[in-house]
Coordinates of C-alpha atoms in Angstrom, one line a residue:
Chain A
X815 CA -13.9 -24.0 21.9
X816 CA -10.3 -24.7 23.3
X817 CA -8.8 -21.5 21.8
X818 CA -10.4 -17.9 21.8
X819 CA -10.6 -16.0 18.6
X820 CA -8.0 -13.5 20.3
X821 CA -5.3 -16.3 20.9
X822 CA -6.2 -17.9 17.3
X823 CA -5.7 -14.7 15.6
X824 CA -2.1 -13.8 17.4
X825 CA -1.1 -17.5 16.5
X826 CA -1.6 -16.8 13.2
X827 CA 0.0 -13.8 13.3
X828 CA 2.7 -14.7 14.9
X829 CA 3.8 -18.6 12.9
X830 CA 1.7 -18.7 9.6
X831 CA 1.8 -14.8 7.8
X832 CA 4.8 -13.4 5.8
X833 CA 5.5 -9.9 7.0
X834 CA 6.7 -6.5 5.6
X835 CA 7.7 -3.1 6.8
X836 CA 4.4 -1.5 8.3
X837 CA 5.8 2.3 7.2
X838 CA 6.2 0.9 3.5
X839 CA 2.7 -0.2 3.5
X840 CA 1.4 3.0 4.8
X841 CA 3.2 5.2 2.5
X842 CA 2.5 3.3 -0.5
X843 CA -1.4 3.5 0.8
X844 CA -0.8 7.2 1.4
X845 CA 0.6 7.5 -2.0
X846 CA -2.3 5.5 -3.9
X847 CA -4.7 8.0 -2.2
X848 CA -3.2 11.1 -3.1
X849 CA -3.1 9.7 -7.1
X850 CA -6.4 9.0 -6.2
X851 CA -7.3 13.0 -5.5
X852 CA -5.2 14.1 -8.3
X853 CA -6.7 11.5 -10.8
X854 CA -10.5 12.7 -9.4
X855 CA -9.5 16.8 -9.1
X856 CA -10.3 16.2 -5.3
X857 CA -13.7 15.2 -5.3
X858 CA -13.3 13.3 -2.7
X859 CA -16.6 11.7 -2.7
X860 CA -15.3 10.0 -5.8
X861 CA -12.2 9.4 -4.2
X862 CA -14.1 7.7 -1.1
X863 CA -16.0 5.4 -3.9
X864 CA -13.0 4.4 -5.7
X865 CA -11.2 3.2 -2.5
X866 CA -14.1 1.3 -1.4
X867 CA -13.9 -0.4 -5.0
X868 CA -11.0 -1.1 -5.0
X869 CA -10.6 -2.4 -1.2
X870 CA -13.5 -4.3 -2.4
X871 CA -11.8 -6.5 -5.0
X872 CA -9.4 -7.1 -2.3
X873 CA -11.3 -8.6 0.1
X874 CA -12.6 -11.2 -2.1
X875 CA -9.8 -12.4 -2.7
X876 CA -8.4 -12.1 0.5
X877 CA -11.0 -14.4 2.4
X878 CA -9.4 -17.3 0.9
X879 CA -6.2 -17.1 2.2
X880 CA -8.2 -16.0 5.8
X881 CA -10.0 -19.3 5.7
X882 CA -7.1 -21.5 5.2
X883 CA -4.9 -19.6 7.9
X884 CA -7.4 -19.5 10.2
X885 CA -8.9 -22.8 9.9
X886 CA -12.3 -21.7 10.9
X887 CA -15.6 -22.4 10.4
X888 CA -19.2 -21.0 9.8
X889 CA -19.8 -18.0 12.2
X890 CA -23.0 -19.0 14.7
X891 CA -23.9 -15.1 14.3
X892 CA -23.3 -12.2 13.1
X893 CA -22.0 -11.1 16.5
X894 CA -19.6 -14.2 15.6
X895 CA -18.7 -12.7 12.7
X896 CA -18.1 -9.0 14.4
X897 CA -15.4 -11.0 16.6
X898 CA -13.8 -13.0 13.7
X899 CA -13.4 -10.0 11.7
X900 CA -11.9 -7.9 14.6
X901 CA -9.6 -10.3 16.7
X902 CA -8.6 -12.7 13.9
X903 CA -9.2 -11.4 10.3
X904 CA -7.5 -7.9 11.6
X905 CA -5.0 -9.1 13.8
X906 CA -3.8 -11.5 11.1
X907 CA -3.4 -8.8 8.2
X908 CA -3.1 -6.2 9.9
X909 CA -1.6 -6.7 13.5
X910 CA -4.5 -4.9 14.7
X911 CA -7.2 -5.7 16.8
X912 CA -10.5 -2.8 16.5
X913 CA -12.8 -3.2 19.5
X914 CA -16.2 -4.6 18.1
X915 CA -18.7 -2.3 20.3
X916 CA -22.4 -0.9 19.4
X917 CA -23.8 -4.5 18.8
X918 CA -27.8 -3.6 17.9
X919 CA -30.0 -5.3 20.0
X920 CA -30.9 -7.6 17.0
X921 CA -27.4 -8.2 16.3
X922 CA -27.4 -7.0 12.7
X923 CA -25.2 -4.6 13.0
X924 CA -21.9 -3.6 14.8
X925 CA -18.9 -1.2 15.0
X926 CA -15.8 -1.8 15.0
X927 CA -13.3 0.6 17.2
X928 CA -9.8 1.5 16.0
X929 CA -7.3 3.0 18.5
X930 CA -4.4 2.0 15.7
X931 CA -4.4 2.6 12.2
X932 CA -1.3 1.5 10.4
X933 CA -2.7 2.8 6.6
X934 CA -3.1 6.5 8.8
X935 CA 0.5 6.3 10.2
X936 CA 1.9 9.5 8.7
X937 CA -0.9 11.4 7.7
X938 CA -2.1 14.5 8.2
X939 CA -5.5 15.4 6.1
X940 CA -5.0 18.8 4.5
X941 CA -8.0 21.5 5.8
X942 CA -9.9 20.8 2.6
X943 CA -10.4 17.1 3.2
X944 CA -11.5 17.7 6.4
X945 CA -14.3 19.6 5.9
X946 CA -17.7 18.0 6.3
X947 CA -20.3 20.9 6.6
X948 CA -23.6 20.9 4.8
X949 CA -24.8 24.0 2.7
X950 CA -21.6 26.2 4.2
X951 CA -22.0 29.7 2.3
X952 CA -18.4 30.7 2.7
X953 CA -17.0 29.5 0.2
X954 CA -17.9 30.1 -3.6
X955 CA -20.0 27.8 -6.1
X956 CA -17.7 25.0 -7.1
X957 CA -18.6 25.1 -10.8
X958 CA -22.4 25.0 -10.1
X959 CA -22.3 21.6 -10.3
X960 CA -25.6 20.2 -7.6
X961 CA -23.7 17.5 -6.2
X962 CA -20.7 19.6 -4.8
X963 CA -23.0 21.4 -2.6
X964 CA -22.6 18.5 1.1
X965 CA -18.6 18.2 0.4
X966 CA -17.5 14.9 1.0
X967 CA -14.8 14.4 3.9
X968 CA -11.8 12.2 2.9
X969 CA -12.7 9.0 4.6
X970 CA -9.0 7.9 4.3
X971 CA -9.0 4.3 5.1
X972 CA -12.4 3.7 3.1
X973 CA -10.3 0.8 1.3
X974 CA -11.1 -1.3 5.2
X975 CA -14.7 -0.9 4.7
X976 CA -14.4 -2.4 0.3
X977 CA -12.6 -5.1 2.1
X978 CA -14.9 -5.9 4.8
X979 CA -18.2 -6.0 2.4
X980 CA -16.1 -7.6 -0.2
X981 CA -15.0 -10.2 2.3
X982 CA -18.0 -10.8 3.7
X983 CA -19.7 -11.2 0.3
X984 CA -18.0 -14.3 -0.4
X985 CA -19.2 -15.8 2.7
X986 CA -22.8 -15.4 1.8
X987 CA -23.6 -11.9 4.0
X988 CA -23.6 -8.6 2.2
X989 CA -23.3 -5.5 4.2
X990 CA -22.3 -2.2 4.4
X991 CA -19.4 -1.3 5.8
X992 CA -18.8 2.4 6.6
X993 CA -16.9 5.2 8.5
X994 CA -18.7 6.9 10.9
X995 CA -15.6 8.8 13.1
X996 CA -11.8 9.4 11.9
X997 CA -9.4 10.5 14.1
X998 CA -7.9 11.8 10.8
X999 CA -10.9 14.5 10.6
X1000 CA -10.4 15.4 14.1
X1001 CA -13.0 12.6 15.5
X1002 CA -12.2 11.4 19.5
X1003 CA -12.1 8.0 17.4
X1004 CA -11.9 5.9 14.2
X1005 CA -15.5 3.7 14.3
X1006 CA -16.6 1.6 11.5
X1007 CA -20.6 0.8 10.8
X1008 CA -21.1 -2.5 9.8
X1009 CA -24.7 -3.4 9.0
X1010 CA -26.0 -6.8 7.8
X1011 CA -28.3 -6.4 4.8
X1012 CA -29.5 -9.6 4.3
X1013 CA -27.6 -13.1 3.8
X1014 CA -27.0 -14.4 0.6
X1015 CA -28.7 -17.5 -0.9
X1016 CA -26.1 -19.2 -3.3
X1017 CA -25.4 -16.0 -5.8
X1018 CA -22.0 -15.7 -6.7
X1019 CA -21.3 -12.1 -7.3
X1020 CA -19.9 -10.3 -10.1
X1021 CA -16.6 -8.6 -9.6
X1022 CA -16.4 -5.0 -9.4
X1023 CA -13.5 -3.5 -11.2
Chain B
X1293 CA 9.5 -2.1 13.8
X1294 CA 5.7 -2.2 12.9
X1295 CA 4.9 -5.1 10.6
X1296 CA 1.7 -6.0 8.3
X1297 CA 1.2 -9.1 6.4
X1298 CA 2.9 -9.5 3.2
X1299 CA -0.6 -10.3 1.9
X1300 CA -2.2 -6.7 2.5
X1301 CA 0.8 -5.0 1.0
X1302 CA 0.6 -7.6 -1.8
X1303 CA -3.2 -7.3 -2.2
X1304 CA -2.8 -3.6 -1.8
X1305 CA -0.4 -3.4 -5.1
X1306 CA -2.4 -6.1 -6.7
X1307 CA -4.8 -3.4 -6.5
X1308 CA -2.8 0.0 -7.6
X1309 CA -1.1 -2.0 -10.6
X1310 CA -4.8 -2.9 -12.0
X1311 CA -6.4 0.5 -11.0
X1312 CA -3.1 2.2 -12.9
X1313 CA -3.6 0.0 -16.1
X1314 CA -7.0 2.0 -16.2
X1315 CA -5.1 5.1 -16.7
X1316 CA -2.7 3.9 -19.2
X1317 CA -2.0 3.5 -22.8
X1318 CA 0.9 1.0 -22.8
X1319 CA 3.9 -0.7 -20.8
X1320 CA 5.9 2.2 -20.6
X1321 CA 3.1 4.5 -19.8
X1322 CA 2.1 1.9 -17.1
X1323 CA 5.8 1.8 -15.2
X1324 CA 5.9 5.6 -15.5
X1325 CA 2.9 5.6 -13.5
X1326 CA 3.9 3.3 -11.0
X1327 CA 7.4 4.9 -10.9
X1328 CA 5.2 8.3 -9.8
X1329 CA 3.7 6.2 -7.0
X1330 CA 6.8 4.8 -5.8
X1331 CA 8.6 8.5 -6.1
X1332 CA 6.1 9.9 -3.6
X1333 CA 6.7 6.9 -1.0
X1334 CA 10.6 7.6 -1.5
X1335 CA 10.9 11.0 -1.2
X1336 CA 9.5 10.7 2.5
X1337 CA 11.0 7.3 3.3
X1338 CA 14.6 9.2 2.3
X1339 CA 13.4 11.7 5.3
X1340 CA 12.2 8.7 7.4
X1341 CA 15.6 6.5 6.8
X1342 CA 18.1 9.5 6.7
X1343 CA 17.0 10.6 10.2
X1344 CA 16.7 7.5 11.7
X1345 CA 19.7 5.5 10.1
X1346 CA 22.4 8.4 9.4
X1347 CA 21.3 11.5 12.2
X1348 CA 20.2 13.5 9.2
X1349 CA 23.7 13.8 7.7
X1350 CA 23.6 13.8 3.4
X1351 CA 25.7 10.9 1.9
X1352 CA 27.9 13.4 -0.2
X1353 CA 29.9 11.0 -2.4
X1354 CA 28.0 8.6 -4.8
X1355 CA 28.9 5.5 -3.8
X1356 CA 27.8 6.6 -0.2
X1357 CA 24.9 6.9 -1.2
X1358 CA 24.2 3.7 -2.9
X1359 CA 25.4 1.9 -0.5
X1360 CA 23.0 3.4 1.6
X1361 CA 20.1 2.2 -0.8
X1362 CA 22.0 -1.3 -1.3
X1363 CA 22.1 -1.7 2.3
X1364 CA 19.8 0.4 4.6
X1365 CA 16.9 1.1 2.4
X1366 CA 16.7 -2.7 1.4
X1367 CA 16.9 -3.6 5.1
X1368 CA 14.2 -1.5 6.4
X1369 CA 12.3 -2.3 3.4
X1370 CA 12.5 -5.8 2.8
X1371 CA 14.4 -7.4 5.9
X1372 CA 17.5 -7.8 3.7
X1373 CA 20.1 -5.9 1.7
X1374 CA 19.8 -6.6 -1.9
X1375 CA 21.1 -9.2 -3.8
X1376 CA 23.9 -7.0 -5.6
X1377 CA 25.2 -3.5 -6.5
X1378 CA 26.8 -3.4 -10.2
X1379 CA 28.8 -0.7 -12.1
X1380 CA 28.1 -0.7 -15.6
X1381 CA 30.8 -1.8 -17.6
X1382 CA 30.0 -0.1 -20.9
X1383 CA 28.4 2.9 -19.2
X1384 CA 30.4 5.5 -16.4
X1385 CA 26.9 6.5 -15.4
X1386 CA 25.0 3.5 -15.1
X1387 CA 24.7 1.1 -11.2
X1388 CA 22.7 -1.6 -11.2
X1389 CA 21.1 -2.8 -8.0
X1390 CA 19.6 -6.4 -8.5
X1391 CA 17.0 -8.3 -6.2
X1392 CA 16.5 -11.9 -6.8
X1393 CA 12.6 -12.0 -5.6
X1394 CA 11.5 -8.7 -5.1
X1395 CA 9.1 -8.9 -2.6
X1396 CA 6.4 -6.2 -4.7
X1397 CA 6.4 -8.6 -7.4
X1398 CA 6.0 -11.8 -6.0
X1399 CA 2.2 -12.0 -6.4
X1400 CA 2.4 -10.4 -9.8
X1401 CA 2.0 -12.7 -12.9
X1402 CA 2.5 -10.7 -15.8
X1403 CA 0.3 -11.8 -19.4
X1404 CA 3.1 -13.3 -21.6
X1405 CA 1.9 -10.0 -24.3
X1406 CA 3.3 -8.1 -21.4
X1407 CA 6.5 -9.3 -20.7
X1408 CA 8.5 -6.3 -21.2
X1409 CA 6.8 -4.9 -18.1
X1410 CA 8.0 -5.0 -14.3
X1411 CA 6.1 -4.1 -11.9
X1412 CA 9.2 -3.4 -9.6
X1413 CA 9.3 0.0 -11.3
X1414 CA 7.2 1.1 -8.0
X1415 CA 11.0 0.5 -6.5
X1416 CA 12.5 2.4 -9.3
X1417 CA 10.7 5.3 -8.2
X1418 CA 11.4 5.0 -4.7
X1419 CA 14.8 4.8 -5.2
X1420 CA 14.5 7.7 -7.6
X1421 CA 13.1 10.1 -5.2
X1422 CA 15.9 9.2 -2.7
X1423 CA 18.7 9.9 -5.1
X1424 CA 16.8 13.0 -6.2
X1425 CA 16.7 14.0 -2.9
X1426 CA 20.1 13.8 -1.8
X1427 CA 21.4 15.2 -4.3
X1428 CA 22.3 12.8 -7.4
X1429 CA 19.3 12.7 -9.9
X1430 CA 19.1 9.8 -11.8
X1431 CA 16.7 7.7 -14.2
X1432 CA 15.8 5.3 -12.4
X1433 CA 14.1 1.9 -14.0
X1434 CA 13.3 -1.7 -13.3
X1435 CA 14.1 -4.3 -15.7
X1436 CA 13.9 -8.3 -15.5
X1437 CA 17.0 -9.9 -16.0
X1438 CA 16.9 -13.7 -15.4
X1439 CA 20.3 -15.7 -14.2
X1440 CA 20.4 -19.5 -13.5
X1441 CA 18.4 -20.3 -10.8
X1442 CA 16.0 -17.0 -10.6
X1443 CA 13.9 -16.4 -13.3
X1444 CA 12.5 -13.6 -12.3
X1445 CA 15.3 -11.7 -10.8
X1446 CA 14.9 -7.5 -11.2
X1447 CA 17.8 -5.2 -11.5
X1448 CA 16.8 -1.9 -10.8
X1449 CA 19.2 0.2 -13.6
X1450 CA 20.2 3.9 -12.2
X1451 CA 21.3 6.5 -14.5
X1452 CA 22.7 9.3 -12.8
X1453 CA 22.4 13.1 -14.6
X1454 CA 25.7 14.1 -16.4
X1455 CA 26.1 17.0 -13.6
X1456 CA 26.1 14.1 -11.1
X1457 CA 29.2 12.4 -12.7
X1458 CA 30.9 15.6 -13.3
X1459 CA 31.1 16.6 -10.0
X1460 CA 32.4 13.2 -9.0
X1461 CA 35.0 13.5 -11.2
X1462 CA 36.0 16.9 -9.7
X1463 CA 35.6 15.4 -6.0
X1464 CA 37.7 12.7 -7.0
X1465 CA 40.5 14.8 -8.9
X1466 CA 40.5 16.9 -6.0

């Protein structure tokens, strides 16, 4: 191939994508999520689910437009796909490139390093969000409810991961796509799992809403 | 200046706009709620722009301070100053700010059933919280008023709180 998927992505970038103001995008985003905690009372586990939904949705519709920018074909591999999704897919939405890194041995799965976030440009989780303990006495019974006893941590950008397996659904491979690190909860670094479950045979699948 | 594609914002809104029609029980309903996203976005892009654009010094005087949303708000938002800044000729308290293609709602198509609605009330509350915030509350809403040659033109329709317009009045008779 003539061009890397590097160079193809910052052509792209650079002559065929519209732009807007990074600090609006990440202070509507920021705004979205906190209606998000106030709509779900803070559980952020549900918060985490909704954002995956909803990035979900997004991504399939958003591998359209990625296919007829980028001009690209099928993948040869997954570890294709890790690099398509990092230096073009990212770079041309987002004007970020994650590092793909932690390829398994079989190649099903990958992660993808961020060392930018633009969705986590101003925030700062509050103490609550942060907390990811399992069966921590200190604090008292939230309403006795069984499932609030393993808090949930905010995984802020959760929407990347909905767009990712939402994206990658429509090209015939469903994964899962999840946060593992965030520098937001105090992590070294922001790395997204992405495992391959299996690939699809020629199901179209329903739409979440 | 840190850029994303138009796309992800657009998909991004796409996205708020459906999950907030969840939520809702009508039009108006539905532009409140987007107005309450938007407010939350201008109340820290006022700190953000104020800083950067004017050293942190309060526009004091009311056309100041439009200007400033005319102008250097629409700039760092959208690239471009807006299309126009009106004063209402039937009422003292009422500035319109009009965009021809407001960049939020070019990907919306709204239902024909819901053509009272515009989405650009996401901008009404952003320019809401940044009149709140210096000092000139207002009602702030976003209405679609077609001329010749764009249909789909929004002007965003201030209306500032009677104490705003009183204290004008003295700062002018002064």
């Amino acid at each position: 191939m003539a061009k890397t998927l590097k160079t193809l992505g910052e052509d792209v970038w650079r002559t065929k994508v519209e732009k807007v103001n990074g600090e609006l995008f990440a202070l509507t985003y920021g705004s979205i999520v906190t209606q998000l905690c106030r709509d779900f009372n803070n559980n952020y586990a549900k918060v985490n689910a909704q954002l995956d939904k909803m990035g979900y949705n997004m991504g399939m519709r958003l591998i359209e437009e990625f296919l007829a920018r980028s001009q690209l074909g099928r993948c040869r591999d997954f570890r294709d796909t890790a690099e398509t999704v990092a230096k073009v897919a990212f770079k041309m939405f987002l004007n970020i490139s994650p590092a793909v890194t932690n390829v398994a041995p079989d190649a099903k799965a990958f992660s993808l390093v961020f060392d930018e976030n633009p969705l986590a440009e101003f925030v700062e989780l509050p103490e609550a969000a942060r907390r990811r303990a399992v069966g921590s006495a200190a604090g008292p019974v939230e309403n006795g409810d069984a499932m609030a006893s393993a808090p949930a941590p905010l995984w802020f950008s959760n929407v990347l991961c909905g767009v990712v397996r939402g994206a990658l659904e429509m090209v015939q491979l469903q994964v899962d796509a999840r946060w593992v690190s965030d520098v937001l909860l105090g992590d070294e670094c922001s790395e997204m799992r992405v495992t391959l479950i299996k690939v699809l045979e020629d199901e179209v699948p329903a739409g979440e809403d | 200046m840190d850029q994303v594609s138009l796309s992800a914002f657009a998909f991004l809104f796409s996205e708020l706009v459906q999950y907030s029609q969840k939520h809702v029980k009508g039009i108006q309903d539905l532009e409140k709620r987007l107005n309450l996203v938007g407010y939350r976005v201008g109340q820290r892009l006022l700190e953000l722009l104020v800083f950067r654009d004017r050293g942190s010094k309060r526009d004091v005087k009311l056309l100041n301070a439009l200007l400033f949303i005319n102008t250097n708000v629409w700039k760092a938002l959208f690239g471009k100053p807006a299309d126009s800044l009106e004063k209402s000729s039937e009422h003292d308290d009422e500035y319109m700010i009009s965009d021809n293609d407001l960049v939020v709602n070019r990907y919306i198509s709204i239902p024909k059933e819901m053509s009272q609605l515009n989405t650009g009330a996401f901008i009404a509350g952003i320019v809401e919280a940044m009149l709140d915030g210096s000092g000139f509350p207002a009602r702030v809403t976003a209405h679609t008023v077609p001329v010749a040659g764009f249909p789909f033109r929004t002007t965003i329709l201030i209306k500032f709180d009677a104490k705003v317009m009183d204290r004008e009045k003295r700062l002018a008779d002064k």
